[in-house]
Amino acid sequence: MSSPRVLFICGSINQTRQLHAVGIELGEASKSFTPYYGDWVVDRMRRMGLIESTIGGNKRRGWCLDYLSAHGLDIDLDGRRGGYDLVVTCTDLVVPKNTRHSKLVVVQEGLFDPDGLVAALCRRLRWLPPWFAGTALTGESLFYDRFCAAGDGWRDRLIARGANPEKVVVTGIPGFDDCARYRINDFPHHGFVLVCTSDLRETFQPDNRKQLVRRALQIANGRLLIFKLHPNEDQARAQREIERWAPSALVYSKGSAEEMIANSEVLITQWSTTALVGVALGKTVFSSLPLEELYRLTPWQNGGTSAGRIAQLCRGLLGLQRDATPNLEERPQARDHRAARAPSQFCAP
C-alpha cells in the first residue's frame, strides 16, 4: 500500500517552520512543500509586484524556497504534480482550485488583523477577495475540513463568525505552545524595555511611528530601550526613524523576538502576535489589543505538543486512524494571569 500524499502550502518563515514541524511528526506520509500560491489572478499580481507586502509576494516566496531547500524538503512548486490526499496550509484566505478535491487542514499562525471597514465589505460583498482585509477573515472561507486553532478563545471567535464547531479544533500552534522555552537563550541583554514594531504601513494601515517611539521612551524612563523590527516593514526607514527620535535605543532587524521578550521587563507592541507571547511569559505588556482580549486569545501552552496533535488530526482525515479529532485529554485550562504582573494597555494610533 502506497503512502498517502500530503502537500504543505507554506508562507512566511514562521508559517513554514510550523508546517515543517507538522510534517516531521507525520512521518508515514509522502510529503511535498510549496511556497504560498493562488490561482491566475494572484499569480499575475505576484509577477507584477503588487502583493509584495503579503506571503504571496516574490520576496517571501524566495525566503520560503530557501528554507525548504536548506532543509532538503521535497518541493512541488504551486502543487503542480497534483493528486494529493491531504493539503495542509497556513491560511485559507486563498484556497487554490487545484487543492479543492483534497482534504484541507488550516493551521493558524498567530494574531489576525483587526476587523474594520474593509473586512465588513468583504463579508458583505462576497465577490471581493478575503485577503483584501489582510488576515482579518482567516478561517471564514469554510473550505477546510479542519481548522487548527491556537486556543479556546480563537475557536470561539471563529464559531462566532460562522465556522462549523465540529471543524474547528483546539490543537495549539507550533512555535507558540511552549513559550517558557524561550527563557533559555543567549540574547545578551536583560531587564530592558522591548518594542516589537508592526508592518501597519506596509499593509496600508495608519501608523504614527513618532508617537510610538516617544511613548516607548516615556515607558522606558531611562531603562535600556530595544526595538525589534517587523520583517515585513521597510527596515531602512524604520532604522532612520528610531535613530532620529530615540538615538540611544538599540535596533535589531534579525534575531528571535520571542527570546528578546523572555529577557525583557516590559513589552510594547501595536497589533502583533508577540503581545500574546508576552502575556504567556507574564510580562508587562502594552498593546493595541484590550487587556482581556489578550488573555482570552493567549495560545494554549501545551509543552510543545501542537505539531504532534495536528499530525494526529491529519492521520484521521487520511484514514490512518479511526477518529479525525486529536485525543485532547488535557484540554486548555483557564490560566490565572493575576499571578503574573498585570499587563497595562497602550492604545496605539
Short mmCIF file of C-alpha atoms in Angstrom, two decimals:
data_model
loop_
_atom_site.label_atom_id
_atom_site.label_comp_id
_atom_site.label_asym_id
_atom_site.label_seq_id
_atom_site.Cartn_x
_atom_site.Cartn_y
_atom_site.Cartn_z
CA MET A 1 0.00 0.00 0.00
CA SER A 2 1.47 3.37 -1.03
CA SER A 3 1.91 6.17 1.47
CA PRO A 4 -0.71 8.94 1.46
CA ARG A 5 0.46 12.09 -0.31
CA VAL A 6 0.37 15.37 1.60
CA LEU A 7 1.08 18.87 0.29
CA PHE A 8 2.12 21.60 2.73
CA ILE A 9 1.40 25.14 1.49
CA CYS A 10 3.81 27.37 3.41
CA GLY A 11 4.09 31.15 3.71
CA SER A 12 6.25 33.32 5.95
CA ILE A 13 9.28 31.76 7.58
CA ASN A 14 7.30 31.32 10.79
CA GLN A 15 4.43 29.63 8.94
CA THR A 16 6.90 27.47 7.05
CA ARG A 17 8.57 26.36 10.28
CA GLN A 18 5.18 25.48 11.74
CA LEU A 19 4.18 23.30 8.80
CA HIS A 20 7.63 21.71 8.67
CA ALA A 21 7.18 20.73 12.32
CA VAL A 22 3.86 19.07 11.47
CA GLY A 23 5.47 17.28 8.53
CA ILE A 24 8.20 15.87 10.76
CA GLU A 25 5.51 14.39 13.03
CA LEU A 26 3.66 12.91 10.04
CA GLY A 27 6.44 10.50 9.19
CA GLU A 28 4.32 7.87 7.49
CA ALA A 29 3.15 10.19 4.70
CA SER A 30 4.80 11.19 1.43
CA LYS A 31 5.27 14.94 1.90
CA SER A 32 5.83 17.80 -0.52
CA PHE A 33 6.10 21.52 0.20
CA THR A 34 5.45 24.72 -1.72
CA PRO A 35 5.55 28.46 -1.05
CA TYR A 36 2.16 30.14 -0.81
CA TYR A 37 0.31 30.47 -4.10
CA GLY A 38 -3.09 31.17 -5.62
CA ASP A 39 -4.83 30.94 -8.95
CA TRP A 40 -4.09 33.04 -12.03
CA VAL A 41 -5.19 36.39 -10.55
CA VAL A 42 -2.93 36.02 -7.53
CA ASP A 43 -0.10 34.70 -9.70
CA ARG A 44 -0.38 37.64 -12.09
CA MET A 45 -0.38 40.11 -9.19
CA ARG A 46 2.72 38.45 -7.77
CA ARG A 47 4.53 38.68 -11.09
CA MET A 48 3.61 42.36 -11.32
CA GLY A 49 4.93 43.00 -7.81
CA LEU A 50 1.55 44.09 -6.47
CA ILE A 51 1.42 41.80 -3.42
CA GLU A 52 4.96 42.11 -2.09
CA SER A 53 3.67 43.02 1.38
CA THR A 54 1.98 39.60 1.67
CA ILE A 55 3.12 36.00 1.90
CA GLY A 56 2.14 35.65 -1.76
CA GLY A 57 4.84 38.10 -2.88
CA ASN A 58 8.14 37.26 -4.56
CA LYS A 59 10.31 38.14 -1.55
CA ARG A 60 8.61 35.73 0.84
CA ARG A 61 8.33 33.14 -1.88
CA GLY A 62 12.11 33.30 -2.22
CA TRP A 63 12.65 33.08 1.54
CA CYS A 64 10.36 30.07 1.73
CA LEU A 65 12.12 28.28 -1.14
CA ASP A 66 15.48 28.94 0.52
CA TYR A 67 14.18 27.39 3.76
CA LEU A 68 12.72 24.33 2.02
CA SER A 69 15.92 23.77 0.05
CA ALA A 70 18.15 24.23 3.10
CA HIS A 71 16.18 21.51 4.92
CA GLY A 72 16.20 19.12 1.98
CA LEU A 73 12.41 19.04 1.66
CA ASP A 74 10.64 17.88 -1.49
CA ILE A 75 9.36 20.93 -3.38
CA ASP A 76 6.30 20.79 -5.62
CA LEU A 77 6.01 24.38 -6.77
CA ASP A 78 2.37 25.51 -6.64
CA GLY A 79 1.29 21.88 -6.14
CA ARG A 80 1.62 21.23 -9.88
CA ARG A 81 2.08 17.48 -9.53
CA GLY A 82 -1.40 17.29 -8.00
CA GLY A 83 -3.25 14.23 -6.77
CA TYR A 84 -2.75 14.90 -3.06
CA ASP A 85 -4.81 13.11 -0.45
CA LEU A 86 -4.42 15.96 2.02
CA VAL A 87 -3.38 19.60 1.85
CA VAL A 88 -2.12 21.39 4.97
CA THR A 89 -1.99 25.15 4.56
CA CYS A 90 -1.01 28.16 6.64
CA THR A 91 -4.19 30.12 5.85
CA ASP A 92 -7.47 29.78 3.96
CA LEU A 93 -7.55 33.34 2.65
CA VAL A 94 -6.66 31.85 -0.73
CA VAL A 95 -7.59 28.24 -1.49
CA PRO A 96 -6.18 27.28 -4.91
CA LYS A 97 -8.52 25.36 -7.18
CA ASN A 98 -6.03 22.50 -7.58
CA THR A 99 -6.41 21.71 -3.85
CA ARG A 100 -10.19 21.65 -3.60
CA HIS A 101 -10.55 17.94 -4.31
CA SER A 102 -8.27 17.11 -1.38
CA LYS A 103 -8.93 17.14 2.34
CA LEU A 104 -7.85 20.53 3.69
CA VAL A 105 -6.35 21.41 7.08
CA VAL A 106 -5.59 25.01 8.05
CA VAL A 107 -3.00 25.73 10.75
CA GLN A 108 -3.37 29.11 12.45
CA GLU A 109 -0.19 31.15 12.60
CA GLY A 110 -0.99 33.82 15.15
CA LEU A 111 -2.95 37.03 15.58
CA PHE A 112 -5.48 38.04 12.91
CA ASP A 113 -5.63 41.61 11.62
CA PRO A 114 -8.30 43.77 13.28
CA ASP A 115 -11.77 43.94 11.81
CA GLY A 116 -12.62 47.16 10.05
CA LEU A 117 -14.48 48.67 7.14
CA VAL A 118 -12.67 46.58 4.53
CA ALA A 119 -13.35 43.35 6.43
CA ALA A 120 -17.03 44.30 6.71
CA LEU A 121 -17.18 44.98 2.96
CA CYS A 122 -15.53 41.65 2.16
CA ARG A 123 -18.07 39.83 4.30
CA ARG A 124 -20.93 41.68 2.66
CA LEU A 125 -19.65 41.65 -0.94
CA ARG A 126 -18.60 38.06 -1.44
CA TRP A 127 -17.02 38.81 -4.83
CA LEU A 128 -14.27 40.74 -3.04
CA PRO A 129 -11.27 38.51 -2.22
CA PRO A 130 -10.99 38.00 1.56
CA TRP A 131 -7.30 38.89 1.59
CA PHE A 132 -8.24 42.49 0.80
CA ALA A 133 -8.84 42.74 4.55
CA GLY A 134 -5.43 41.37 5.48
CA THR A 135 -5.76 38.35 7.75
CA ALA A 136 -8.99 39.52 9.42
CA LEU A 137 -11.13 36.95 7.59
CA THR A 138 -8.90 33.97 8.35
CA GLY A 139 -10.96 30.84 8.94
CA GLU A 140 -14.08 32.25 7.28
CA SER A 141 -13.74 30.53 3.88
CA LEU A 142 -15.33 27.33 5.29
CA PHE A 143 -13.48 25.35 2.59
CA TYR A 144 -11.46 23.44 5.16
CA ASP A 145 -12.14 20.09 6.80
CA ARG A 146 -10.33 21.12 9.98
CA PHE A 147 -9.02 24.41 11.33
CA CYS A 148 -6.29 24.05 13.96
CA ALA A 149 -6.80 26.85 16.46
CA ALA A 150 -4.25 28.28 18.89
CA GLY A 151 -6.64 28.18 21.85
CA ASP A 152 -10.24 28.20 23.02
CA GLY A 153 -10.55 31.97 22.53
CA TRP A 154 -9.69 31.60 18.87
CA ARG A 155 -12.12 28.71 18.44
CA ASP A 156 -14.89 30.82 19.97
CA ARG A 157 -14.00 33.72 17.65
CA LEU A 158 -14.23 31.57 14.52
CA ILE A 159 -17.50 29.94 15.55
CA ALA A 160 -18.99 33.37 16.25
CA ARG A 161 -18.15 34.24 12.64
CA GLY A 162 -19.90 31.24 11.17
CA ALA A 163 -17.41 28.38 11.36
CA ASN A 164 -18.69 24.85 11.93
CA PRO A 165 -17.87 23.94 15.57
CA GLU A 166 -17.08 20.37 14.51
CA LYS A 167 -14.35 21.58 12.15
CA VAL A 168 -12.50 23.96 14.47
CA VAL A 169 -10.18 22.03 16.80
CA VAL A 170 -8.00 23.48 19.55
CA THR A 171 -4.60 21.90 18.92
CA GLY A 172 -2.32 24.76 19.88
CA ILE A 173 0.15 26.01 17.26
CA PRO A 174 3.85 25.14 16.89
CA GLY A 175 6.18 27.90 17.97
CA PHE A 176 3.69 29.48 20.37
CA ASP A 177 2.74 26.49 22.52
CA ASP A 178 5.76 26.39 24.83
CA CYS A 179 6.79 30.00 25.37
CA ALA A 180 8.69 29.11 28.54
CA ARG A 181 11.40 27.54 26.39
CA TYR A 182 12.38 30.97 25.11
CA ARG A 183 13.76 31.81 28.56
CA ILE A 184 16.79 29.65 27.68
CA ASN A 185 18.68 31.80 25.19
CA ASP A 186 21.93 33.64 24.55
CA PHE A 187 20.50 37.11 23.89
CA PRO A 188 22.99 39.38 25.67
CA HIS A 189 20.61 41.91 27.27
CA HIS A 190 18.26 41.58 30.26
CA GLY A 191 15.78 43.80 32.09
CA PHE A 192 15.11 46.15 29.19
CA VAL A 193 12.01 47.60 27.55
CA LEU A 194 11.32 45.96 24.19
CA VAL A 195 9.31 47.38 21.31
CA CYS A 196 8.21 44.88 18.64
CA THR A 197 7.14 47.00 15.69
CA SER A 198 4.40 46.20 13.19
CA ASP A 199 4.10 46.39 9.41
CA LEU A 200 0.99 48.56 9.52
CA ARG A 201 2.12 50.94 6.81
CA GLU A 202 3.14 48.08 4.53
CA THR A 203 -0.40 46.70 4.84
CA PHE A 204 -1.95 50.13 4.18
CA GLN A 205 -2.99 50.91 7.77
CA PRO A 206 -2.26 54.10 9.73
CA ASP A 207 0.84 54.09 11.92
CA ASN A 208 2.22 57.05 13.86
CA ARG A 209 5.78 55.82 14.40
CA LYS A 210 6.91 59.05 16.04
CA GLN A 211 4.22 58.72 18.70
CA LEU A 212 5.11 55.07 19.28
CA VAL A 213 8.79 55.86 19.80
CA ARG A 214 8.07 58.76 22.14
CA ARG A 215 5.65 56.66 24.19
CA ALA A 216 8.27 53.91 24.40
CA LEU A 217 10.83 56.40 25.73
CA GLN A 218 8.34 57.52 28.36
CA ILE A 219 7.65 53.95 29.45
CA ALA A 220 11.35 53.05 29.49
CA ASN A 221 12.08 56.04 31.77
CA GLY A 222 15.83 55.67 31.47
CA ARG A 223 15.96 51.89 31.08
CA LEU A 224 17.60 50.32 28.05
CA LEU A 225 15.19 50.52 25.10
CA ILE A 226 15.38 47.92 22.32
CA PHE A 227 13.43 47.83 19.07
CA LYS A 228 12.86 44.56 17.18
CA LEU A 229 11.74 45.44 13.66
CA HIS A 230 8.97 43.54 11.91
CA PRO A 231 10.47 41.54 9.00
CA ASN A 232 7.83 42.86 6.63
CA GLU A 233 8.47 46.57 7.18
CA ASP A 234 10.84 48.96 5.43
CA GLN A 235 13.94 48.30 7.52
CA ALA A 236 15.95 51.33 6.36
CA ARG A 237 13.07 53.72 7.02
CA ALA A 238 12.41 52.23 10.46
CA GLN A 239 16.10 52.49 11.38
CA ARG A 240 16.20 56.16 10.35
CA GLU A 241 13.07 56.98 12.34
CA ILE A 242 14.32 55.34 15.53
CA GLU A 243 17.76 56.94 15.24
CA ARG A 244 16.06 60.34 14.85
CA TRP A 245 13.70 60.08 17.83
CA ALA A 246 15.50 57.58 20.12
CA PRO A 247 19.20 57.72 19.21
CA SER A 248 20.29 55.76 22.29
CA ALA A 249 17.99 52.80 21.58
CA LEU A 250 19.27 49.51 20.16
CA VAL A 251 17.66 48.27 16.95
CA TYR A 252 17.55 44.66 15.78
CA SER A 253 16.25 43.65 12.37
CA LYS A 254 17.08 39.98 12.90
CA GLY A 255 17.02 37.53 15.77
CA SER A 256 14.32 35.83 17.80
CA ALA A 257 11.70 38.28 19.03
CA GLU A 258 10.45 35.60 21.42
CA GLU A 259 13.85 35.27 23.10
CA MET A 260 14.09 39.04 23.39
CA ILE A 261 10.65 39.11 25.02
CA ALA A 262 11.75 36.43 27.50
CA ASN A 263 14.68 38.63 28.62
CA SER A 264 12.71 41.87 28.77
CA GLU A 265 10.84 43.51 31.64
CA VAL A 266 8.26 45.30 29.50
CA LEU A 267 6.94 44.60 26.01
CA ILE A 268 5.41 47.30 23.82
CA THR A 269 3.55 46.29 20.66
CA GLN A 270 0.85 47.62 18.39
CA TRP A 271 -1.01 44.82 16.62
CA SER A 272 1.29 41.85 16.92
CA THR A 273 1.26 38.17 17.89
CA THR A 274 4.27 38.94 20.07
CA ALA A 275 1.86 40.50 22.57
CA LEU A 276 0.45 37.01 23.18
CA VAL A 277 3.96 35.70 23.84
CA GLY A 278 4.47 38.49 26.36
CA VAL A 279 1.28 37.59 28.22
CA ALA A 280 2.19 33.89 28.19
CA LEU A 281 5.54 34.78 29.78
CA GLY A 282 3.96 37.04 32.41
CA LYS A 283 5.47 40.27 31.09
CA THR A 284 4.02 43.74 31.45
CA VAL A 285 2.54 44.29 28.00
CA PHE A 286 1.42 47.50 26.31
CA SER A 287 -0.63 46.70 23.22
CA SER A 288 -3.38 47.94 20.91
CA LEU A 289 -5.36 44.88 21.97
CA PRO A 290 -7.61 45.23 25.04
CA LEU A 291 -6.19 43.51 28.10
CA GLU A 292 -8.97 40.96 28.47
CA GLU A 293 -8.72 40.12 24.78
CA LEU A 294 -5.01 39.40 25.17
CA TYR A 295 -5.79 36.98 28.00
CA ARG A 296 -8.60 35.32 26.05
CA LEU A 297 -6.52 34.79 22.91
CA THR A 298 -3.28 33.62 24.51
CA PRO A 299 -2.23 30.38 22.73
CA TRP A 300 -2.57 27.13 24.63
CA GLN A 301 0.71 26.35 26.39
CA ASN A 302 0.78 22.58 25.97
CA GLY A 303 4.50 21.92 26.30
CA GLY A 304 5.32 21.97 22.60
CA THR A 305 2.96 19.15 21.56
CA SER A 306 0.91 21.07 18.98
CA ALA A 307 2.70 19.70 15.90
CA GLY A 308 2.04 16.15 17.08
CA ARG A 309 -1.62 16.92 17.76
CA ILE A 310 -2.05 18.42 14.30
CA ALA A 311 -0.35 15.39 12.76
CA GLN A 312 -2.75 13.15 14.68
CA LEU A 313 -5.67 15.09 13.23
CA CYS A 314 -4.19 14.65 9.73
CA ARG A 315 -3.93 10.91 10.24
CA GLY A 316 -7.62 10.77 11.00
CA LEU A 317 -8.52 12.62 7.81
CA LEU A 318 -6.24 10.30 5.83
CA GLY A 319 -7.95 7.23 7.28
CA LEU A 320 -4.83 6.13 9.13
CA GLN A 321 -6.81 6.09 12.37
CA ARG A 322 -10.50 5.98 13.14
CA ASP A 323 -11.05 9.41 14.66
CA ALA A 324 -10.01 12.59 12.86
CA THR A 325 -10.01 14.56 16.11
CA PRO A 326 -6.82 14.54 18.24
CA ASN A 327 -7.03 12.95 21.65
CA LEU A 328 -7.17 16.10 23.74
CA GLU A 329 -7.33 14.51 27.14
CA GLU A 330 -5.77 17.61 28.67
CA ARG A 331 -7.91 20.48 27.45
CA PRO A 332 -6.60 24.04 27.67
CA GLN A 333 -7.24 25.29 31.16
CA ALA A 334 -8.09 28.86 32.01
CA ARG A 335 -4.94 30.47 33.35
CA ASP A 336 -4.92 32.77 36.36
CA HIS A 337 -2.94 35.64 34.91
CA ARG A 338 -3.34 37.59 38.14
CA ALA A 339 -0.40 35.64 39.48
CA ALA A 340 1.81 37.40 36.92
CA ARG A 341 2.38 41.10 36.65
CA ALA A 342 -0.79 42.59 35.24
CA PRO A 343 -0.15 43.94 31.73
CA SER A 344 -1.06 47.52 31.00
CA GLN A 345 -2.82 48.71 27.89
CA PHE A 346 -1.37 51.06 25.32
CA CYS A 347 -3.73 52.09 22.55
CA ALA A 348 -1.59 52.90 19.53
CA PRO A 349 -2.94 55.31 16.93
#
